[in-house]
PDB file of C-alpha atoms in Angstrom:
ATOM      1  CA  MET W   1     144.215 -86.354  14.075  1.00  0.00           C
ATOM      2  CA  SER W   2     145.121 -84.820  17.384  1.00  0.00           C
ATOM      3  CA  ALA W   3     148.369 -85.344  19.199  1.00  0.00           C
ATOM      4  CA  PRO W   4     149.071 -84.485  22.830  1.00  0.00           C
ATOM      5  CA  LEU W   5     151.698 -81.815  23.376  1.00  0.00           C
ATOM      6  CA  ALA W   6     154.490 -82.563  25.822  1.00  0.00           C
ATOM      7  CA  SER W   7     154.366 -82.005  29.580  1.00  0.00           C
ATOM      8  CA  LEU W   8     151.529 -80.152  31.205  1.00  0.00           C
ATOM      9  CA  GLN W   9     152.191 -78.023  34.250  1.00  0.00           C
ATOM     10  CA  ALA W  10     153.593 -79.958  37.186  1.00  0.00           C
ATOM     11  CA  SER W  11     153.839 -77.550  40.094  1.00  0.00           C
ATOM     12  CA  ALA W  12     150.958 -76.267  42.181  1.00  0.00           C
ATOM     13  CA  PRO W  13     149.834 -73.022  40.604  1.00  0.00           C
ATOM     14  CA  VAL W  14     149.814 -69.765  42.502  1.00  0.00           C
ATOM     15  CA  PRO W  15     147.318 -67.064  41.491  1.00  0.00           C
ATOM     16  CA  THR W  16     149.119 -64.014  40.150  1.00  0.00           C
ATOM     17  CA  LYS W  17     148.735 -60.753  41.942  1.00  0.00           C
ATOM     18  CA  GLY W  18     150.264 -57.602  40.704  1.00  0.00           C
ATOM     19  CA  ARG W  19     149.565 -54.128  39.520  1.00  0.00           C
ATOM     20  CA  LEU W  20     150.290 -52.414  36.241  1.00  0.00           C
ATOM     21  CA  CYS W  21     149.787 -48.761  35.406  1.00  0.00           C
ATOM     22  CA  PHE W  22     150.060 -47.718  31.801  1.00  0.00           C
ATOM     23  CA  VAL W  23     150.571 -44.012  31.298  1.00  0.00           C
ATOM     24  CA  CYS W  24     149.531 -43.416  27.680  1.00  0.00           C
ATOM     25  CA  VAL W  25     150.993 -40.097  26.600  1.00  0.00           C
ATOM     26  CA  SER W  26     151.184 -40.933  22.916  1.00  0.00           C
ATOM     27  CA  GLY W  27     148.063 -40.902  20.774  1.00  0.00           C
ATOM     28  CA  ASP W  28     149.591 -43.234  18.194  1.00  0.00           C
ATOM     29  CA  TRP W  29     147.445 -46.231  17.392  1.00  0.00           C
ATOM     30  CA  ASP W  30     150.274 -48.778  17.588  1.00  0.00           C
ATOM     31  CA  ARG W  31     151.452 -47.574  20.999  1.00  0.00           C
ATOM     32  CA  LEU W  32     147.919 -47.537  22.381  1.00  0.00           C
ATOM     33  CA  TYR W  33     147.293 -50.978  20.883  1.00  0.00           C
ATOM     34  CA  ALA W  34     150.400 -52.401  22.561  1.00  0.00           C
ATOM     35  CA  ALA W  35     149.398 -50.872  25.917  1.00  0.00           C
ATOM     36  CA  PHE W  36     145.849 -52.258  25.776  1.00  0.00           C
ATOM     37  CA  ALA W  37     146.978 -55.683  24.478  1.00  0.00           C
ATOM     38  CA  LEU W  38     149.506 -56.030  27.315  1.00  0.00           C
ATOM     39  CA  GLY W  39     147.076 -54.591  29.844  1.00  0.00           C
ATOM     40  CA  GLY W  40     144.377 -57.014  28.676  1.00  0.00           C
ATOM     41  CA  SER W  41     146.778 -59.923  29.090  1.00  0.00           C
ATOM     42  CA  GLY W  42     147.681 -58.718  32.588  1.00  0.00           C
ATOM     43  CA  LEU W  43     143.988 -58.535  33.493  1.00  0.00           C
ATOM     44  CA  ALA W  44     143.486 -62.039  32.106  1.00  0.00           C
ATOM     45  CA  LEU W  45     146.194 -63.203  34.523  1.00  0.00           C
ATOM     46  CA  GLY W  46     144.409 -61.568  37.449  1.00  0.00           C
ATOM     47  CA  MET W  47     146.509 -58.418  37.732  1.00  0.00           C
ATOM     48  CA  GLU W  48     145.045 -55.025  38.524  1.00  0.00           C
ATOM     49  CA  VAL W  49     145.509 -52.732  35.566  1.00  0.00           C
ATOM     50  CA  ASP W  50     144.973 -48.985  35.254  1.00  0.00           C
ATOM     51  CA  PHE W  51     145.367 -46.830  32.168  1.00  0.00           C
ATOM     52  CA  PHE W  52     146.094 -43.135  32.593  1.00  0.00           C
ATOM     53  CA  LEU W  53     145.482 -41.177  29.430  1.00  0.00           C
ATOM     54  CA  ALA W  54     147.372 -37.916  29.103  1.00  0.00           C
ATOM     55  CA  PHE W  55     147.900 -35.410  26.298  1.00  0.00           C
ATOM     56  CA  PHE W  56     147.613 -37.100  22.887  1.00  0.00           C
ATOM     57  CA  GLY W  57     146.707 -40.380  24.598  1.00  0.00           C
ATOM     58  CA  ALA W  58     143.621 -38.619  25.972  1.00  0.00           C
ATOM     59  CA  GLY W  59     143.084 -36.874  22.629  1.00  0.00           C
ATOM     60  CA  SER W  60     142.987 -40.166  20.708  1.00  0.00           C
ATOM     61  CA  MET W  61     140.856 -42.073  23.206  1.00  0.00           C
ATOM     62  CA  ARG W  62     137.734 -39.981  22.773  1.00  0.00           C
ATOM     63  CA  ALA W  63     134.079 -40.817  22.615  1.00  0.00           C
ATOM     64  CA  HIS W  64     131.617 -38.776  20.535  1.00  0.00           C
ATOM     65  CA  GLY W  65     130.247 -36.062  22.749  1.00  0.00           C
ATOM     66  CA  GLU W  66     130.117 -32.415  23.621  1.00  0.00           C
ATOM     67  CA  SER W  67     133.160 -30.259  24.371  1.00  0.00           C
ATOM     68  CA  ALA W  68     133.515 -28.874  27.864  1.00  0.00           C
ATOM     69  CA  PRO W  69     131.351 -25.764  28.400  1.00  0.00           C
ATOM     70  CA  ARG W  70     134.527 -23.787  29.124  1.00  0.00           C
ATOM     71  CA  ALA W  71     136.128 -24.775  25.795  1.00  0.00           C
ATOM     72  CA  GLY W  72     136.790 -21.769  23.589  1.00  0.00           C
ATOM     73  CA  LEU W  73     137.464 -21.431  19.865  1.00  0.00           C
ATOM     74  CA  MET W  74     141.099 -22.532  20.209  1.00  0.00           C
ATOM     75  CA  GLU W  75     140.213 -25.706  22.143  1.00  0.00           C
ATOM     76  CA  ARG W  76     137.474 -26.568  19.614  1.00  0.00           C
ATOM     77  CA  LEU W  77     139.872 -26.025  16.721  1.00  0.00           C
ATOM     78  CA  PHE W  78     142.443 -28.227  18.439  1.00  0.00           C
ATOM     79  CA  GLN W  79     139.857 -30.970  18.847  1.00  0.00           C
ATOM     80  CA  ARG W  80     139.163 -30.862  15.114  1.00  0.00           C
ATOM     81  CA  LEU W  81     142.794 -31.897  14.580  1.00  0.00           C
ATOM     82  CA  LEU W  82     142.515 -34.923  16.896  1.00  0.00           C
ATOM     83  CA  PRO W  83     141.402 -38.400  15.744  1.00  0.00           C
ATOM     84  CA  ARG W  84     137.609 -38.780  15.926  1.00  0.00           C
ATOM     85  CA  SER W  85     137.748 -42.112  17.763  1.00  0.00           C
ATOM     86  CA  VAL W  86     140.253 -44.679  19.041  1.00  0.00           C
ATOM     87  CA  ASP W  87     140.072 -46.596  15.781  1.00  0.00           C
ATOM     88  CA  ASP W  88     141.016 -43.447  13.871  1.00  0.00           C
ATOM     89  CA  ALA W  89     144.253 -42.864  15.812  1.00  0.00           C
ATOM     90  CA  PRO W  90     147.240 -42.479  13.462  1.00  0.00           C
ATOM     91  CA  LEU W  91     150.172 -44.878  13.096  1.00  0.00           C
ATOM     92  CA  SER W  92     153.459 -43.715  14.638  1.00  0.00           C
ATOM     93  CA  ARG W  93     155.238 -44.589  11.383  1.00  0.00           C
ATOM     94  CA  PHE W  94     154.094 -45.028   7.779  1.00  0.00           C
ATOM     95  CA  HIS W  95     150.832 -43.225   8.427  1.00  0.00           C
ATOM     96  CA  LEU W  96     151.292 -41.497   5.065  1.00  0.00           C
ATOM     97  CA  GLY W  97     148.320 -39.190   5.449  1.00  0.00           C
ATOM     98  CA  GLY W  98     146.033 -42.126   6.235  1.00  0.00           C
ATOM     99  CA  LEU W  99     147.193 -44.508   3.472  1.00  0.00           C
ATOM    100  CA  GLY W 100     149.290 -46.555   5.901  1.00  0.00           C
ATOM    101  CA  LYS W 101     146.402 -46.702   8.353  1.00  0.00           C
ATOM    102  CA  TRP W 102     144.022 -47.831   5.620  1.00  0.00           C
ATOM    103  CA  MET W 103     146.439 -50.641   4.716  1.00  0.00           C
ATOM    104  CA  MET W 104     146.739 -51.550   8.396  1.00  0.00           C
ATOM    105  CA  ARG W 105     142.942 -51.815   8.667  1.00  0.00           C
ATOM    106  CA  LEU W 106     142.866 -54.221   5.712  1.00  0.00           C
ATOM    107  CA  LEU W 107     145.725 -56.274   7.190  1.00  0.00           C
ATOM    108  CA  MET W 108     143.983 -56.446  10.561  1.00  0.00           C
ATOM    109  CA  LYS W 109     140.807 -57.712   8.938  1.00  0.00           C
ATOM    110  CA  LYS W 110     142.735 -60.272   6.904  1.00  0.00           C
ATOM    111  CA  HIS W 111     144.618 -61.614   9.935  1.00  0.00           C
ATOM    112  CA  GLY W 112     141.821 -61.549  12.501  1.00  0.00           C
ATOM    113  CA  VAL W 113     143.330 -58.787  14.614  1.00  0.00           C
ATOM    114  CA  ALA W 114     140.635 -57.064  16.682  1.00  0.00           C
ATOM    115  CA  ALA W 115     140.031 -53.317  16.441  1.00  0.00           C
ATOM    116  CA  LEU W 116     141.493 -51.186  19.220  1.00  0.00           C
ATOM    117  CA  SER W 117     137.957 -50.246  20.321  1.00  0.00           C
ATOM    118  CA  LYS W 118     137.160 -53.963  20.773  1.00  0.00           C
ATOM    119  CA  LEU W 119     140.316 -54.418  22.847  1.00  0.00           C
ATOM    120  CA  VAL W 120     139.380 -51.429  25.004  1.00  0.00           C
ATOM    121  CA  ALA W 121     135.888 -52.920  25.560  1.00  0.00           C
ATOM    122  CA  ASP W 122     137.454 -56.282  26.539  1.00  0.00           C
ATOM    123  CA  VAL W 123     139.819 -54.548  28.947  1.00  0.00           C
ATOM    124  CA  GLU W 124     136.898 -52.762  30.604  1.00  0.00           C
ATOM    125  CA  GLU W 125     134.935 -56.024  30.834  1.00  0.00           C
ATOM    126  CA  LEU W 126     137.896 -57.668  32.595  1.00  0.00           C
ATOM    127  CA  GLY W 127     137.971 -54.882  35.177  1.00  0.00           C
ATOM    128  CA  GLY W 128     140.633 -52.577  33.727  1.00  0.00           C
ATOM    129  CA  ARG W 129     140.219 -48.950  34.753  1.00  0.00           C
ATOM    130  CA  VAL W 130     140.710 -45.944  32.514  1.00  0.00           C
ATOM    131  CA  HIS W 131     141.480 -42.473  33.864  1.00  0.00           C
ATOM    132  CA  TYR W 132     141.988 -39.185  32.071  1.00  0.00           C
ATOM    133  CA  CYS W 133     144.596 -36.628  33.056  1.00  0.00           C
ATOM    134  CA  GLU W 134     142.762 -33.532  34.271  1.00  0.00           C
ATOM    135  CA  THR W 135     145.311 -31.107  32.806  1.00  0.00           C
ATOM    136  CA  SER W 136     145.022 -32.685  29.353  1.00  0.00           C
ATOM    137  CA  LEU W 137     141.213 -32.474  29.396  1.00  0.00           C
ATOM    138  CA  ARG W 138     141.450 -28.827  30.382  1.00  0.00           C
ATOM    139  CA  LEU W 139     144.020 -27.998  27.679  1.00  0.00           C
ATOM    140  CA  MET W 140     142.018 -29.664  24.925  1.00  0.00           C
ATOM    141  CA  GLY W 141     138.612 -28.583  26.213  1.00  0.00           C
ATOM    142  CA  LEU W 142     137.325 -32.163  26.374  1.00  0.00           C
ATOM    143  CA  GLY W 143     133.967 -32.543  28.101  1.00  0.00           C
ATOM    144  CA  ALA W 144     132.592 -35.320  30.314  1.00  0.00           C
ATOM    145  CA  THR W 145     130.622 -36.868  27.440  1.00  0.00           C
ATOM    146  CA  GLN W 146     133.788 -37.147  25.340  1.00  0.00           C
ATOM    147  CA  LEU W 147     135.397 -39.595  27.775  1.00  0.00           C
ATOM    148  CA  LEU W 148     135.126 -43.348  27.328  1.00  0.00           C
ATOM    149  CA  PRO W 149     132.134 -44.715  29.265  1.00  0.00           C
ATOM    150  CA  GLY W 150     133.103 -45.684  32.795  1.00  0.00           C
ATOM    151  CA  ALA W 151     136.359 -43.738  32.729  1.00  0.00           C
ATOM    152  CA  GLY W 152     137.329 -41.360  35.516  1.00  0.00           C
ATOM    153  CA  ILE W 153     139.344 -38.167  35.785  1.00  0.00           C
ATOM    154  CA  CYS W 154     142.461 -38.128  37.899  1.00  0.00           C
ATOM    155  CA  GLY W 155     145.473 -36.073  38.888  1.00  0.00           C
ATOM    156  CA  ALA W 156     149.157 -36.956  38.902  1.00  0.00           C
ATOM    157  CA  THR W 157     149.118 -37.885  42.574  1.00  0.00           C
ATOM    158  CA  GLU W 158     146.460 -40.535  42.041  1.00  0.00           C
ATOM    159  CA  VAL W 159     148.694 -42.227  39.448  1.00  0.00           C
ATOM    160  CA  PHE W 160     151.296 -42.891  42.133  1.00  0.00           C
ATOM    161  CA  SER W 161     148.692 -43.808  44.683  1.00  0.00           C
ATOM    162  CA  ARG W 162     147.193 -46.435  42.381  1.00  0.00           C
ATOM    163  CA  ALA W 163     150.598 -47.626  41.165  1.00  0.00           C
ATOM    164  CA  ARG W 164     151.912 -48.260  44.658  1.00  0.00           C
ATOM    165  CA  GLY W 165     153.635 -51.623  44.752  1.00  0.00           C
ATOM    166  CA  GLY W 166     153.234 -52.079  41.015  1.00  0.00           C
ATOM    167  CA  GLN W 167     154.881 -51.008  37.818  1.00  0.00           C
ATOM    168  CA  ILE W 168     154.371 -47.846  35.809  1.00  0.00           C
ATOM    169  CA  ILE W 169     154.806 -48.219  32.077  1.00  0.00           C
ATOM    170  CA  ILE W 170     154.904 -45.070  29.979  1.00  0.00           C
ATOM    171  CA  VAL W 171     153.908 -45.389  26.337  1.00  0.00           C
TER     172      VAL W 171
ATOM    173  CA  MET I   1     127.625 -83.053  36.780  1.00  0.00           C
ATOM    174  CA  GLU I   2     130.350 -80.625  35.789  1.00  0.00           C
ATOM    175  CA  SER I   3     129.719 -78.378  32.843  1.00  0.00           C
ATOM    176  CA  GLU I   4     132.077 -77.964  29.922  1.00  0.00           C
ATOM    177  CA  ARG I   5     132.112 -74.783  27.889  1.00  0.00           C
ATOM    178  CA  HIS I   6     133.678 -74.342  24.477  1.00  0.00           C
ATOM    179  CA  ILE I   7     135.480 -71.409  22.901  1.00  0.00           C
ATOM    180  CA  ASP I   8     136.374 -71.452  19.245  1.00  0.00           C
ATOM    181  CA  ALA I   9     139.119 -68.813  19.041  1.00  0.00           C
ATOM    182  CA  ARG I  10     140.423 -69.899  15.637  1.00  0.00           C
ATOM    183  CA  GLY I  11     141.265 -66.900  13.482  1.00  0.00           C
ATOM    184  CA  MET I  12     141.781 -64.660  16.507  1.00  0.00           C
ATOM    185  CA  ALA I  13     145.199 -63.086  17.022  1.00  0.00           C
ATOM    186  CA  CYS I  14     147.069 -62.789  20.330  1.00  0.00           C
ATOM    187  CA  PRO I  15     145.897 -61.769  22.944  1.00  0.00           C
ATOM    188  CA  ARG I  16     142.226 -62.318  22.010  1.00  0.00           C
ATOM    189  CA  PRO I  17     142.057 -66.100  22.739  1.00  0.00           C
ATOM    190  CA  ILE I  18     143.357 -65.587  26.290  1.00  0.00           C
ATOM    191  CA  ILE I  19     141.115 -62.563  26.796  1.00  0.00           C
ATOM    192  CA  GLU I  20     138.083 -64.612  25.690  1.00  0.00           C
ATOM    193  CA  LEU I  21     139.225 -67.378  28.075  1.00  0.00           C
ATOM    194  CA  ALA I  22     139.544 -64.920  30.977  1.00  0.00           C
ATOM    195  CA  LYS I  23     136.139 -63.386  30.177  1.00  0.00           C
ATOM    196  CA  LEU I  24     134.412 -66.780  30.205  1.00  0.00           C
ATOM    197  CA  ARG I  25     136.227 -67.847  33.378  1.00  0.00           C
ATOM    198  CA  ARG I  26     134.683 -64.906  35.213  1.00  0.00           C
ATOM    199  CA  HIS I  27     131.211 -66.385  34.659  1.00  0.00           C
ATOM    200  CA  LEU I  28     131.991 -69.980  35.688  1.00  0.00           C
ATOM    201  CA  CYS I  29     131.995 -71.688  39.056  1.00  0.00           C
ATOM    202  CA  PRO I  30     134.814 -73.960  40.240  1.00  0.00           C
ATOM    203  CA  GLY I  31     134.336 -77.449  38.818  1.00  0.00           C
ATOM    204  CA  ALA I  32     133.498 -76.285  35.309  1.00  0.00           C
ATOM    205  CA  ARG I  33     135.781 -76.996  32.384  1.00  0.00           C
ATOM    206  CA  ILE I  34     136.725 -74.900  29.391  1.00  0.00           C
ATOM    207  CA  ARG I  35     137.722 -76.388  26.076  1.00  0.00           C
ATOM    208  CA  ILE I  36     139.353 -73.780  23.860  1.00  0.00           C
ATOM    209  CA  LEU I  37     140.533 -74.145  20.295  1.00  0.00           C
ATOM    210  CA  ALA I  38     142.929 -71.536  18.895  1.00  0.00           C
ATOM    211  CA  ASP I  39     145.395 -71.254  16.050  1.00  0.00           C
ATOM    212  CA  ASP I  40     147.364 -68.203  17.111  1.00  0.00           C
ATOM    213  CA  LEU I  41     151.052 -69.155  17.203  1.00  0.00           C
ATOM    214  CA  ALA I  42     151.568 -67.875  20.747  1.00  0.00           C
ATOM    215  CA  PHE I  43     148.582 -69.763  22.139  1.00  0.00           C
ATOM    216  CA  GLU I  44     150.444 -72.823  23.425  1.00  0.00           C
ATOM    217  CA  SER I  45     152.819 -70.821  25.637  1.00  0.00           C
ATOM    218  CA  ASP I  46     150.123 -68.261  26.517  1.00  0.00           C
ATOM    219  CA  VAL I  47     147.602 -70.817  27.724  1.00  0.00           C
ATOM    220  CA  ARG I  48     150.275 -72.565  29.834  1.00  0.00           C
ATOM    221  CA  ALA I  49     151.220 -69.219  31.378  1.00  0.00           C
ATOM    222  CA  TRP I  50     147.566 -68.334  31.990  1.00  0.00           C
ATOM    223  CA  CYS I  51     146.834 -71.657  33.691  1.00  0.00           C
ATOM    224  CA  ASP I  52     149.967 -71.391  35.848  1.00  0.00           C
ATOM    225  CA  ALA I  53     149.317 -67.820  36.872  1.00  0.00           C
ATOM    226  CA  THR I  54     145.599 -68.105  37.575  1.00  0.00           C
ATOM    227  CA  GLY I  55     145.612 -71.486  39.326  1.00  0.00           C
ATOM    228  CA  ASN I  56     143.373 -73.256  36.826  1.00  0.00           C
ATOM    229  CA  PRO I  57     145.055 -76.546  35.847  1.00  0.00           C
ATOM    230  CA  LEU I  58     145.636 -77.444  32.230  1.00  0.00           C
ATOM    231  CA  LEU I  59     144.198 -80.952  31.800  1.00  0.00           C
ATOM    232  CA  SER I  60     145.230 -81.516  28.220  1.00  0.00           C
ATOM    233  CA  LEU I  61     146.849 -79.711  25.333  1.00  0.00           C
ATOM    234  CA  GLU I  62     146.557 -81.270  21.915  1.00  0.00           C
ATOM    235  CA  ARG I  63     147.462 -80.217  18.419  1.00  0.00           C
ATOM    236  CA  ASP I  64     144.663 -80.623  15.923  1.00  0.00           C
ATOM    237  CA  GLY I  65     146.005 -79.667  12.501  1.00  0.00           C
ATOM    238  CA  ALA I  66     146.984 -75.996  12.614  1.00  0.00           C
ATOM    239  CA  ALA I  67     145.014 -75.435  15.819  1.00  0.00           C
ATOM    240  CA  ILE I  68     145.740 -76.259  19.429  1.00  0.00           C
ATOM    241  CA  GLU I  69     143.026 -77.451  21.767  1.00  0.00           C
ATOM    242  CA  ALA I  70     143.376 -76.901  25.493  1.00  0.00           C
ATOM    243  CA  LEU I  71     141.141 -78.361  28.196  1.00  0.00           C
ATOM    244  CA  ILE I  72     141.173 -76.365  31.403  1.00  0.00           C
ATOM    245  CA  ASP I  73     139.814 -77.260  34.815  1.00  0.00           C
ATOM    246  CA  VAL I  74     138.292 -74.148  36.368  1.00  0.00           C
ATOM    247  CA  ARG I  75     139.383 -74.096  40.015  1.00  0.00           C
ATOM    248  CA  VAL I  76     139.355 -70.364  40.542  1.00  0.00           C
ATOM    249  CA  GLY I  77     136.066 -69.183  39.156  1.00  0.00           C
ATOM    250  CA  ARG I  78     133.886 -66.169  39.818  1.00  0.00           C
ATOM    251  CA  ALA I  79     133.636 -64.837  43.333  1.00  0.00           C
ATOM    252  CA  PRO I  80     130.877 -66.660  45.273  1.00  0.00           C
TER     253      PRO I  80
END
């Protein structure tokens, strides 16, 4: 039995325009998830959304690939300590050496919550752009094949250039 | 003859139903309709906000058990 819900929109709608720039400095799964869920919603509303991945944000959002040719032993060792993929990023709290994350995975499955990698793919499909901080890539020795497909590399100035007239949200 | 497309977003958590709606909208021309069924608790307010913000009128919004069904008139579709 279906019942109509009260009052549909009355006013003439105006397409949303706006710009959001998420600067993802943290590599924690929950922070990245919140950024990509909000960014995805903004894209769904017609906003322009950019994600700038820096430091541990860049370290967590990696694809499988080769390290940069200039990466030395220290950079390669550092990479071994980073999550292997976006879905392996740690929780900011209650990670408990992976136990908390394992429980979170089960809860997500039970409640129909999509994986972070799925959300990232949706965001890209809706036109969201992902950029990596050049300094972070250099520090961690990340190579071009370790970036998410379609992502670019940018400097700090480009963040402000792309954010002009919009909001910058640091997570 | 206008086409009507269906999305069954039951079992999906926020913001997936709206993301699926936005993804489908990108492939439709003005004049099409989207009927979407979702049971995420934020869906009613989210779909109203989406319709308002994107300029695609909400034709009906009905509760069907635990789910909510929205019928949307696509006015702003893919770029010609």
